[in-house]
Each structure stands twice: as structure tokens, then as C-alpha cells.
Coordinates of C-alpha atoms in Angstrom, one line a residue:
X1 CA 0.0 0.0 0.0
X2 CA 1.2 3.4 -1.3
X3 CA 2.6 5.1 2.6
X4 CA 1.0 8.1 1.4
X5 CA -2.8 6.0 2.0
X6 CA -1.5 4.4 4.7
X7 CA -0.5 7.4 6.4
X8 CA -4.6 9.0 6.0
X9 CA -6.2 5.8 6.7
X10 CA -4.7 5.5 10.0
X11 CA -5.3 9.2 11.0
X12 CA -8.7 8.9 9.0
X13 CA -9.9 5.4 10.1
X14 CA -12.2 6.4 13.3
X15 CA -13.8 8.5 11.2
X16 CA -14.4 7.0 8.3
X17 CA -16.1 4.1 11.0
X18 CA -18.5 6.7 11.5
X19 CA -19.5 8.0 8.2
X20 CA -19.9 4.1 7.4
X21 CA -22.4 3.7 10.4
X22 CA -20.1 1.1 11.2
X23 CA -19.8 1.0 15.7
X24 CA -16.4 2.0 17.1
X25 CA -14.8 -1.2 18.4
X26 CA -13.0 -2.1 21.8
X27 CA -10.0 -3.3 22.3
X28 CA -8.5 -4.1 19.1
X29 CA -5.5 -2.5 20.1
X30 CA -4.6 -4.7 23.2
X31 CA -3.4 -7.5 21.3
X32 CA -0.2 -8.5 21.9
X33 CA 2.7 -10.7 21.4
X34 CA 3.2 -13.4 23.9
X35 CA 6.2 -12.7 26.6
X36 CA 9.6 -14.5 25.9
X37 CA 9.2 -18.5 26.9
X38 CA 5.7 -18.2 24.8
X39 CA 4.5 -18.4 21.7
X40 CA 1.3 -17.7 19.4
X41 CA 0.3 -20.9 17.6
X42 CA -2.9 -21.3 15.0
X43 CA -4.6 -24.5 14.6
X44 CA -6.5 -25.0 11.5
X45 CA -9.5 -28.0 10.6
X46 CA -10.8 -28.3 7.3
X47 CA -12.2 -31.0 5.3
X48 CA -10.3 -31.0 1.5
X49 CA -11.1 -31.1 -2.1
X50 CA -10.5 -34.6 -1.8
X51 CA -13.0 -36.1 0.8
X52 CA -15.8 -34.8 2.5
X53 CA -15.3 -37.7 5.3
X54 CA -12.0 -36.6 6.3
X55 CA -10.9 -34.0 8.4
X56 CA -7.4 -32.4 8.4
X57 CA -5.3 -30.3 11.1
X58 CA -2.7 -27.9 10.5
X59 CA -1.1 -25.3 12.9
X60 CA 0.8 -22.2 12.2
X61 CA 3.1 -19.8 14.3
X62 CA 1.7 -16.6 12.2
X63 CA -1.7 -17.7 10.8
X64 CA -0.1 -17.0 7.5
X65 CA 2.3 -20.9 6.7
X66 CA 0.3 -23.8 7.9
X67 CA 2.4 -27.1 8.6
X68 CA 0.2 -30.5 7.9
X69 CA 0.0 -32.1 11.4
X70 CA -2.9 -35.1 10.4
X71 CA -4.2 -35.8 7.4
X72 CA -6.9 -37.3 7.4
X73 CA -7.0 -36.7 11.4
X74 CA -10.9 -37.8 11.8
X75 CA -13.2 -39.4 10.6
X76 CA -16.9 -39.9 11.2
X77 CA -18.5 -43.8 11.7
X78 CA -20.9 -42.3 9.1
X79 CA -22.0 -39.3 7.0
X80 CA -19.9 -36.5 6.2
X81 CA -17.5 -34.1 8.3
X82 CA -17.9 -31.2 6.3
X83 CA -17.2 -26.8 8.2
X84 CA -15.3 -28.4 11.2
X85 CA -15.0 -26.4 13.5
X86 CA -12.7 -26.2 16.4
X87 CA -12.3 -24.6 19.9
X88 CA -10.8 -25.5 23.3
X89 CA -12.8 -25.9 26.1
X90 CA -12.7 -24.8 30.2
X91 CA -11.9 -29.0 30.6
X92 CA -9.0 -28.8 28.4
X93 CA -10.1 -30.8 25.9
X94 CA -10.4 -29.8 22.1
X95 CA -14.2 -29.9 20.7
X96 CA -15.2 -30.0 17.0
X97 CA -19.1 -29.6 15.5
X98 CA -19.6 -30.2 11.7
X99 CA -22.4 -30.7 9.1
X100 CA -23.0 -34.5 9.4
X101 CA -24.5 -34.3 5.9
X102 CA -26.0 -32.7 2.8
X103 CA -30.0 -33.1 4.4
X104 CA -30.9 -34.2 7.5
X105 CA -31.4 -31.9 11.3
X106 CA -28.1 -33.1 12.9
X107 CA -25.0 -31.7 13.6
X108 CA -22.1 -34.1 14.9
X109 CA -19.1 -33.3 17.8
X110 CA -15.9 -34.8 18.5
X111 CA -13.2 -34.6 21.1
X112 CA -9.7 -34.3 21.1
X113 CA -6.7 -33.9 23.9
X114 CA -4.1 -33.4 21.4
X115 CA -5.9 -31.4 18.2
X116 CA -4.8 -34.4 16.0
X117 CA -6.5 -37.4 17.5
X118 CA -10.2 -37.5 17.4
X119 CA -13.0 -39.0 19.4
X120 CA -16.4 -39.0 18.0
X121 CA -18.7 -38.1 20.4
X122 CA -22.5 -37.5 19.0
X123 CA -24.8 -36.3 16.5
X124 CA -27.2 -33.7 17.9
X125 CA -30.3 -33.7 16.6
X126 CA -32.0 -29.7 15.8
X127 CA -35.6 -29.8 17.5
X128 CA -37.2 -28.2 14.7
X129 CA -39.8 -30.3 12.7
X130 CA -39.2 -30.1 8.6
X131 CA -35.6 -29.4 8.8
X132 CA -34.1 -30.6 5.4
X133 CA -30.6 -29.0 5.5
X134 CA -28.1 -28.1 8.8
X135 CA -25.2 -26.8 7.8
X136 CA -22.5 -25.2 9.0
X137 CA -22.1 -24.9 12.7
X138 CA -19.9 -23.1 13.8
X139 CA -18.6 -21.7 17.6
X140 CA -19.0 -18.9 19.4
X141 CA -17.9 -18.6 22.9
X142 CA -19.4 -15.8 24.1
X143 CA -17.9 -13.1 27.4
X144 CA -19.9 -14.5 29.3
X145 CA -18.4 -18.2 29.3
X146 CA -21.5 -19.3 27.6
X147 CA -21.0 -21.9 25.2
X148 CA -22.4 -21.5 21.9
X149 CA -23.1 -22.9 18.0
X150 CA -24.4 -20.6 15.4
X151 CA -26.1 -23.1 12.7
X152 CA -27.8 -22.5 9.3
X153 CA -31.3 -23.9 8.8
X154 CA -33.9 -24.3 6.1
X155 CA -36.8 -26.5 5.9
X156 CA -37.0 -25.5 1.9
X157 CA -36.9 -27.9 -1.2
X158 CA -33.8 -26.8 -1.9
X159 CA -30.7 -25.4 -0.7
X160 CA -31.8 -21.8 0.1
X161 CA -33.4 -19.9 2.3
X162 CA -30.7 -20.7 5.3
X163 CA -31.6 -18.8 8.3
X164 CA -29.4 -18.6 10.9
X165 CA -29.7 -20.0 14.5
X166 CA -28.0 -20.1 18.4
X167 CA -28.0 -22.9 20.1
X168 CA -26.0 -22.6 23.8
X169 CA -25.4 -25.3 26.3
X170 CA -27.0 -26.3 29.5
X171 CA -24.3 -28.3 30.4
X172 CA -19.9 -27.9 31.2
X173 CA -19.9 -31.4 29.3
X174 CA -21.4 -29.9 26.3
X175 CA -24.0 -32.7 26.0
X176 CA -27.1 -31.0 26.6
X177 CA -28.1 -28.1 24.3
X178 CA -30.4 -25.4 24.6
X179 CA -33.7 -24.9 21.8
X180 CA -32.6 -22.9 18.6
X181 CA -32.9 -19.1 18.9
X182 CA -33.4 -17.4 15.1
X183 CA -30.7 -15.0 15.4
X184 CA -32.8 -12.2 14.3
X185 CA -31.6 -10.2 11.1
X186 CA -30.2 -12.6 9.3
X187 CA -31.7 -14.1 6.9
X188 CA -33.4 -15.4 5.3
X189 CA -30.8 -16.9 2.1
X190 CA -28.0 -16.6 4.6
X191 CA -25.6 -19.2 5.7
X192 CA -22.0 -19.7 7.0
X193 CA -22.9 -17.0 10.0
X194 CA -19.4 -16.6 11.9
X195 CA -19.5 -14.1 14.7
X196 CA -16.7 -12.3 16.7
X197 CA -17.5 -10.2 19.8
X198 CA -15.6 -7.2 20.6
X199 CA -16.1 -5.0 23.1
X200 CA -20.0 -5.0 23.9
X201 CA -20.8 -5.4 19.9
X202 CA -21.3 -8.6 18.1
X203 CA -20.0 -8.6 14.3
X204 CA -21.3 -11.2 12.2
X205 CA -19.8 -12.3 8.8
X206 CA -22.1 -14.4 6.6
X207 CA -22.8 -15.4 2.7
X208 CA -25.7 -14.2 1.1
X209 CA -26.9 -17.1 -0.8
X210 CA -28.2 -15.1 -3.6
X211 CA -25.4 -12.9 -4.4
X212 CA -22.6 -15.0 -3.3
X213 CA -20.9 -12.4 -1.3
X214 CA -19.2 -12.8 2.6
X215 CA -22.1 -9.7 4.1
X216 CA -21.1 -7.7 7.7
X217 CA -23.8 -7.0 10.0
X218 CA -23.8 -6.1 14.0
X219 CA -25.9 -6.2 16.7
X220 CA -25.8 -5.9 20.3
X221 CA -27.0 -8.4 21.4
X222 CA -25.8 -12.6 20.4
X223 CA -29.6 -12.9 19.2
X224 CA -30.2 -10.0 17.4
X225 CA -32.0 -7.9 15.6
X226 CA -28.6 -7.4 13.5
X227 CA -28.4 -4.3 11.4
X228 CA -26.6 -5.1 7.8
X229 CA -24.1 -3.1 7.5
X230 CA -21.8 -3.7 4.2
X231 CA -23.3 -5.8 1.6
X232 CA -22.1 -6.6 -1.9
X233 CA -18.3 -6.5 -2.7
X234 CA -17.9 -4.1 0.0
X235 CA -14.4 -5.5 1.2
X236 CA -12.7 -6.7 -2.2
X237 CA -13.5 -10.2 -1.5
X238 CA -15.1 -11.1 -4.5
X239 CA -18.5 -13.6 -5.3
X240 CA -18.9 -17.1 -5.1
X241 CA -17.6 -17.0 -2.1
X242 CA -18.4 -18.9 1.4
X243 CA -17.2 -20.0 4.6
X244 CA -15.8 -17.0 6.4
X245 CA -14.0 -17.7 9.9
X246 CA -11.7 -15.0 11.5
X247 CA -9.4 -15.1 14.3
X248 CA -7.4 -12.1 15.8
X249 CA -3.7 -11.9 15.1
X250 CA -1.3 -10.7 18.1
X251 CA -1.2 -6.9 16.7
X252 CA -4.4 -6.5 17.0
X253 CA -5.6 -6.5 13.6
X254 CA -8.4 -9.7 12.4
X255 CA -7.7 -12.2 9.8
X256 CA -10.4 -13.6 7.7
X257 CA -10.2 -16.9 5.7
X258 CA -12.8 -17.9 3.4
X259 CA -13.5 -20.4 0.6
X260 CA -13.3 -19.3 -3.0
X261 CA -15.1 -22.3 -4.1
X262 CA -16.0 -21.4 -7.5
X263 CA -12.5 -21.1 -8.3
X264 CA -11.1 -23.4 -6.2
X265 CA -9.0 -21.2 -4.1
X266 CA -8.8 -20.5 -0.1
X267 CA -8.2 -17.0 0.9
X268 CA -7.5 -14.4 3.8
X269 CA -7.6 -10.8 4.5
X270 CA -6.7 -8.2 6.7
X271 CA -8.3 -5.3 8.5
X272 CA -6.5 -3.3 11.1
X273 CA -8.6 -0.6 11.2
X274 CA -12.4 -1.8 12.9
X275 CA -13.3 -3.8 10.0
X276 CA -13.5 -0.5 7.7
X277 CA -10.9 -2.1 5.1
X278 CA -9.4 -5.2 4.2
X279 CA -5.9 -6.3 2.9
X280 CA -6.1 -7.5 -0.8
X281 CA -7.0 -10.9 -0.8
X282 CA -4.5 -13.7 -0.6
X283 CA -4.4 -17.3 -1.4
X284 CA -3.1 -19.3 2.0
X285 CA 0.2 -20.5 1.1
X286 CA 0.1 -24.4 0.5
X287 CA -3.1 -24.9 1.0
X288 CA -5.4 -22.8 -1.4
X289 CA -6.9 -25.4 -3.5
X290 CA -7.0 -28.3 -1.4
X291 CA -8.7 -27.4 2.0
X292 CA -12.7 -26.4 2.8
X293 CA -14.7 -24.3 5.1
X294 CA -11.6 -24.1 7.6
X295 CA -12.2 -22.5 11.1
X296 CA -8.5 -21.2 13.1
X297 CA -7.8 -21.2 16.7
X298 CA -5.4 -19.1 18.3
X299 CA -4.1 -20.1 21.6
X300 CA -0.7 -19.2 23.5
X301 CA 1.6 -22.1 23.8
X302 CA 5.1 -22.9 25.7
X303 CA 8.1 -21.8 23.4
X304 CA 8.6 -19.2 21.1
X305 CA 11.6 -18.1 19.4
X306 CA 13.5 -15.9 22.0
X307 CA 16.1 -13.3 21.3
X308 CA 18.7 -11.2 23.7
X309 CA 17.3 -7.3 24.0
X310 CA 19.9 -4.6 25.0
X311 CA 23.4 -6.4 23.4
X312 CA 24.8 -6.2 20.0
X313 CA 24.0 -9.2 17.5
X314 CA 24.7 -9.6 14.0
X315 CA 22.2 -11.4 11.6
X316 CA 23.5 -14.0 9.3
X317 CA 22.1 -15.3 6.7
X318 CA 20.8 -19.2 7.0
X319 CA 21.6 -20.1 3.4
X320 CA 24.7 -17.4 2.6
X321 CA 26.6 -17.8 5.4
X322 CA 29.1 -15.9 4.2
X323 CA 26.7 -12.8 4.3
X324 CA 25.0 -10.8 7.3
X325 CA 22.4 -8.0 7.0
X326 CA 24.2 -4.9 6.6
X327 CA 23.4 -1.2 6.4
X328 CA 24.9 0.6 3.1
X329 CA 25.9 4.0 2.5
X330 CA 22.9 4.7 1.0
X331 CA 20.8 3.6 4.0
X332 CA 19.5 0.5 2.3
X333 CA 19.6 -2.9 4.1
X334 CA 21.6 -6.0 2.0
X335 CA 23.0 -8.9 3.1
X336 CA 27.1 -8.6 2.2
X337 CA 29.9 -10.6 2.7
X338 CA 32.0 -10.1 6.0
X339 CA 34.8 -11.7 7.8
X340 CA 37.3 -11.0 10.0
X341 CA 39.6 -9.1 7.2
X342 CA 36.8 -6.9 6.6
X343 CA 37.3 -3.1 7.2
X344 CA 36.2 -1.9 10.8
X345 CA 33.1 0.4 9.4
X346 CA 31.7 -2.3 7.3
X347 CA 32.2 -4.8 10.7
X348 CA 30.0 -2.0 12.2
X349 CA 27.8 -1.7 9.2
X350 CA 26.5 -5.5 10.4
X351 CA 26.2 -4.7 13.7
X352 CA 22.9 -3.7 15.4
X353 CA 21.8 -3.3 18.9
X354 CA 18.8 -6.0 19.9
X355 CA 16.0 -3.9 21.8
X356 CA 12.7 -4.8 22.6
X357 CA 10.2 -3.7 19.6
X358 CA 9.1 -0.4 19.3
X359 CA 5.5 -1.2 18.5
X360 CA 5.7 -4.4 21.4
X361 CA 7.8 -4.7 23.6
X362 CA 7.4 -8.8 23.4
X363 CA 8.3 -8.4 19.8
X364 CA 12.1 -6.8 18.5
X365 CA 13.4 -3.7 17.1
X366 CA 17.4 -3.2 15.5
X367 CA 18.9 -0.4 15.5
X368 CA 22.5 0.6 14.2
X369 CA 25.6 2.6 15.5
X370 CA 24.1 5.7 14.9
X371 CA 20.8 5.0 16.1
X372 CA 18.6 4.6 13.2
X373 CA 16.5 1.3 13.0
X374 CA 16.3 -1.1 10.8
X375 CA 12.4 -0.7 9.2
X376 CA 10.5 -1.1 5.9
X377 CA 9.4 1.7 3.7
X378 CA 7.2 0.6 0.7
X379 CA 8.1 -2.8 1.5
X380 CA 12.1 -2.5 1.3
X381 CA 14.4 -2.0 4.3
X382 CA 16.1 1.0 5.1
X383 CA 17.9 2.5 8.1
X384 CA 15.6 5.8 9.5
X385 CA 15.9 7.4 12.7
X386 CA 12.9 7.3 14.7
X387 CA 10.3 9.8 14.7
X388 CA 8.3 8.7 17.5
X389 CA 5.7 8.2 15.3
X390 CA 2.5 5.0 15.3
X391 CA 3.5 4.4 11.9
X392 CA 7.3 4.4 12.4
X393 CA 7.1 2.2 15.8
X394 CA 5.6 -0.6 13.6
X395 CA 7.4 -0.3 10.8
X396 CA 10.2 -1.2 12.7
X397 CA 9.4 -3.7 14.8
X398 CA 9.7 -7.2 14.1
X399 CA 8.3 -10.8 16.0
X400 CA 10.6 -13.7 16.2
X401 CA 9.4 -16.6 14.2
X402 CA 11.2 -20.4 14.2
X403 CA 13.4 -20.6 11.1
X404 CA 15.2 -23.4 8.9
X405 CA 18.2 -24.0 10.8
X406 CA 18.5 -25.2 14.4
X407 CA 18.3 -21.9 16.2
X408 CA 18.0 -19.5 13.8
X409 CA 15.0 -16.9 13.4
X410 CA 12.4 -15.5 11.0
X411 CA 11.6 -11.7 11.6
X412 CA 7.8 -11.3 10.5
X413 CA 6.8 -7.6 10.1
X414 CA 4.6 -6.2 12.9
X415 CA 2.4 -4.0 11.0
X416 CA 1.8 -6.5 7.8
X417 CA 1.1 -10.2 9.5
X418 CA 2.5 -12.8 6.9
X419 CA 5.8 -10.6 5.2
X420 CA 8.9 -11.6 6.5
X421 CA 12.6 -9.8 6.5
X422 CA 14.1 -11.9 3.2
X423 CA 16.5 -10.6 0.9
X424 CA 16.6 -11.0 -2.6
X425 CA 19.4 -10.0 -4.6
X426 CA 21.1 -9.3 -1.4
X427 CA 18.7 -7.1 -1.0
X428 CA 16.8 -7.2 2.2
X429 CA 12.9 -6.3 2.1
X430 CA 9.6 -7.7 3.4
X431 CA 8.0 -9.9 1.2
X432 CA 4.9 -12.1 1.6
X433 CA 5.2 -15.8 2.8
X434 CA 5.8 -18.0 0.1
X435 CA 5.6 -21.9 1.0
X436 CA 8.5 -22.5 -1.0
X437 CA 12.1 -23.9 0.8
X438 CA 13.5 -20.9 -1.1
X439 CA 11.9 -18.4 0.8
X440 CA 11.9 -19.7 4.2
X441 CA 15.6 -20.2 3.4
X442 CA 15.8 -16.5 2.4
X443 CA 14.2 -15.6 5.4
X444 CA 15.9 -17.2 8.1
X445 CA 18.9 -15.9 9.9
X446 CA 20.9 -16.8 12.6
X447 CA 21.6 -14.1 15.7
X448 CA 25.2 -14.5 16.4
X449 CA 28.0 -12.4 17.9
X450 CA 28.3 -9.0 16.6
X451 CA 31.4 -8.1 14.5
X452 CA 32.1 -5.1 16.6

């Protein structure tokens, strides 16, 4: 994005929320990193292309490169297992709920200590007489504690006319289940319903059957009456499109992931500012073309990539050894060769002070001998002294990410989830993931003792 836009949309975004009519939000801002001896990790569950009766888990450190960790990790005794979705529960156990099948009034749920081992628990039968199609149940744990599934229902003919419901349960053992509530104001001809809470507002993403579009409405209230707010194309997600599930990412900022299925592509988008404006969209890396109706869940694990704050470090490069990130005459980052005959300035030149991030402190920030950081400017690095500025604090701050080699690091930009510090050319810049060995390669450096 041109810094010029940038620059307006983050001094213009609480306004343009309210000539939208869209509600302020709360607390998008108090995201964070995890602290050092943590780490952010993204489970995904999707059925595939492929089968309809298999469920597959991936997990991610970044929501943005997924690593297959079972494939096919359930399966039903019968029927489908088609929009799993996933969330942990106060018992410490993993649930899923899914569609069970193309007609019918049940939904099914499974169990899992471990994410990738499944016990099938139930099908649940909806207690509303003429049901012919329940689809697409997905969870909502509300502030409350409550436990909740927002289902699509139709008693048509045909496969339209989806309405969606709440059902919460009456037990901790997630056995017993309240009767359907019509969550009012949506639908009907609306299906996939996936709703986030934040603050005191509900926000509800959900296809419009008729057009094909991923629709925004909010409410106040889990049950309604929603208000649409954005209909059509309004984010740049296109048509023919289904299956939206979004997860917060740890600056704040909400990632959606939806199914292009007409095309037979898997995307994901993100808005920083309220849900104003979306990212372009982007096919998940590895995985567009091959998973379904996925659901993420973010959850803070034990581990993390760790580095020292306050010391010198150098950063060399995983697969040019011979080369560490460097800061050029010309303020430009590269990686160059240096060793121990190199001159005394360009030792310096690959020397940078470790300090904790700018924009989060449980994230990193590098900055050179004469004080400038290391940060991106239209996507390329360059060595700026600080301004004190929002938009300056993020640019040049970094989270630690595993990389290729035994204790070496990926550096993903704070401010756009899913680049990474890479060079190219020598060059270094921030470039989107690519699930390619190349780039991860490209990406990855070791933290080792300065030069100076």
C-alpha cells in the first residue's frame, strides 16, 4: 500500500467508521505478542477437495504458513464431516461440531486432547420439525463463558433460504443443548454465520446465498435484531464466495479466511482498522486449492523463538553464510559478505543493537551505531531514525518466528502479518510468505556475535 494511503487511513480510520455507520470497536489495540518463553500458535480444521469424510489439522506460528499435522485426522462412523469447527474448552479438551450431511437436522461433535487425534462423540439432533438442511455450525464462545453454536437452517426444497440459528449449552460437558434461537436479522438466504465479539458489539460475517458475497452485520445483542451493515463486494473479497472464519492476530488486527469455491481457491484478508478495510486478498500458502470451510484457533503455547534485548547481534544469513544483513551507504539494508579481514566500518555496518520492539515490547526492534532502525518503507528495508511516530514504531518492529536452521529466526513484520525480512538479490525487504524452501531459506537468519 502506497505510505501516502496508509498514512490517511490511520489518522482517518475512526472517522471513516463513522460515516460508514459502522460501531467503534473495543480493544482491538490490546493484542499483543506473547512474553519470551511463549509463543502464538494457530490450529486450522478443514475438510479438503478430496474427501468430504476426512478432516485435516494444520497449525501455524503466524496464521499465515500452515504445517500439515494429520491428514486425514478424523473421521466420522458415518455421514460427512464437512465446516469443522474447532475450539478449546474450560476442561481442556479440544471440541469440533460439523455438518453430518447434505440433508438431515443433525450436527455431529468430537473430542480431542491433542488437536490431532479425534474421538467421535455424538450427532445432535436440531428440534425443529421439517428441517431438510443443517449446515455449517460453527462456535461462538461468548464473554460470558457461555457456550455457543451458530447453525444455518432451512426446511425448503432446496438449498436456500438458510436462516441462521443459536443454540447454547446447559451443560460444562457440552451434552445437553439449549432450543434454537433465530438469530434475528439474518436471513433469510444466509448461511455460514461466523460471529466475533468485541467490546460489547457482536459482528457477524455471513454469505448471502443469492449474491454470493461474505455480508457484515452487527448487533448488540448474540440474538439479534442485527443491522446489515456492508453488503455486496464491500471488502474486495469477490463472489462465489463462502465460509468466512476470523481469528485475531497478536497486533491486534483480524484475519479472515474464506472459501473461493467457484475457483477453487482459499483466501484471507486483513483489516486493522475496525473492520473499515481489508488487505487484498491472498491465497493461504500451500493450501489454497485443497482445504474447505476451515475454522482457526489461536491459543498461546510454551516456546517461542526468544532473542537477547539490550546487546549487540549480527544477523547471518541461514543459506549465505558468508553474508550478514548490513546497512549501506545509502541507508539500504543488504546482506554482504563479511569476515574477520573486513574493514572496521563495514564490521560496524552488520552490527545492530537488539532492543525490545518499538510497536511491542514482546516483539524486536534493530537499531544501528548511529541510532537509526532497521524498518520497511514501501516494502524495502532501510535504516531511518525514529520519529516517535505509530506508523514508524511498527514499521520497525519485528516478532521472532522459528526458522530453517536449528536456532535460527524469522523476523515477520509487525504492522503486515504474513511478510517476512528476506532478501533478494542481497537485498533485504519484506515480502509475503511463500511456502516454497526458497523463501523460508531466504528468510531465516541466525543471531550470532556482533562483529564489533
Amino acid at each position: 500500500m502506497n505510505r501516502t494511503v496508509r498514512t490517511l487511513l490511520a489518522l482517518l480510520g475512526p472517522l471513516l467508521l463513522l460515516l460508514l455507520g459502522v460501531p467503534a470497536l473495543q480493544g482491538t489495540a490490546s493484542a499483543a505478542a506473547p512474553p519470551a518463553g511463549q509463543a502464538t500458535r494457530y490450529t486450522m480444521t478443514a475438510f479438503t477437495n478430496s474427501s468430504e469424510s476426512n478432516m485435516y489439522v494444520y497449525d501455524s506460528p503466524d496464521a499465515t504458513g500452515f504445517t500439515l499435522r494429520k491428514g486425514p485426522a478424523y473421521t466420522p462412523p458415518s455421514g460427512l464431516i464437512r465446516d469443522p469447527s474447532i475450539f478449546k474448552h474450560t476442561d481442556g479438551f479440544y471440541y469440533l461440531t460439523y455438518t453430518t450431511n447434505w440433508t438431515g437436522n443433525t450436527i455431529g461433535f468430537a473430542r480431542s486432547s491433542d488437536r490431532v487425534n479425534w474421538t467421535f462423540l455424538y450427532n445432535h439432533t436440531i428440534p425443529i420439525s421439517g428441517l431438510t438442511r443443517t449446515w455449517a455450525p460453527e462456535w461462538f464462545i461468548d464473554t460470558d463463558g457461555s457456550v455457543n453454536v451458530i447453525v444455518s437452517l432451512t426446511s425448503a426444497s432446496t438449498a436456500t433460504h438458510f436462516t441462521a440459528y443459536k443454540l447454547t449449552a446447559t451443560n460444562s460437558a457440552l451434552t445437553a443443548w439449549s432450543a434454537p434461537t433465530q438469530l434475528s436479522g439474518i436471513g433469510p438466504n444466509y448461511i455460514d454465520t461466523f460471529i466475533v465479539k468485541v467490546g460489547s458489539t457482536y459482528h457477524a460475517f455471513t454469505k448471502n446465498e443469492t449474491t454470493k458475497y461474505i455480508e457484515y452485520a452487527t448487533a448488540s445483542s448474540l440474538t439479534g435484531p442485527y443491522t446489515m451493515r456492508k453488503t455486496g463486494n464491500w471488502a474486495g473479497f469477490g463472489d462465489w464466495v463462502e465460509g468466512p472464519a476470523l481469528v485475531q492476530l497478536d497486533n491486534g488486527g483480524w484475519r479472515i479466511y474464506y472459501d473461493g469455491y467457484r475457483a477453487g481457491k482459499y483466501w484471507y484478508s486483513d483489516s486493522h482498522d475496525n473492520f473499515a478495510t481489508w488487505s487484498t486478498p491472498t491465497e493461504v500458502p500451500g493450501l489454497s486449492g485443497f482445504i474447505r470451510h476451515a475454522t482457526v484457533l489461536k491459543e498461546t503455547v510454551p516456546g517461542g523463538v526468544t532473542l537477547p534485548t539490550d546487546t549487540t547481534r549480527s544477523l547471518r544469513s541461514v543459506n549465505f553464510p558468508d553474508r550478514y544483513a548490513v546497512v549501506r551507504s545509502d541507508s539500504l539494508g543488504y546482506i554482504d559478505p563479511v569476515n574477520s579481514s573486513s574493514s572496521t566500518a563495514v564490521k560496524q555496518s552488520a552490527t545492530f543493537t537488539v532492543v525490545p520492539g518499538l510497536a511491542d515490547a514482546n516483539c524486536y526492534s534493530f537499531r544501528d551505531s548511529s541510532g537509526r532502525y532497521l524498518r520497511h518503507w514501501d516494502f524495502r528495508i532501510r535504516f531511518d531514525s525514529g520519529n516517535g511516530s505509530d506508523i514508524f514504531d511498527k514499521d520497525a518492529t519485528y516478532c521472532a518466528r522459528p526458522g530453517t536452521a536449528s536456532g535460527s529466526v524469522r523476523l515477520e513484520s509487525y504492522n503486515y502479518p504474513g511478510r517476512y525480512l528476506r532478501h533478494y538479490n542481497y537485498a533485504l525487504r519484506v515480502d509475503p510468505y511463500q511456502n516454497t524452501d526458497t523463501f523460508r531459506a531466504d528468510s531465516s537468519f541466525t543471531v550470532v556475535s556482533p562483529w564489533v
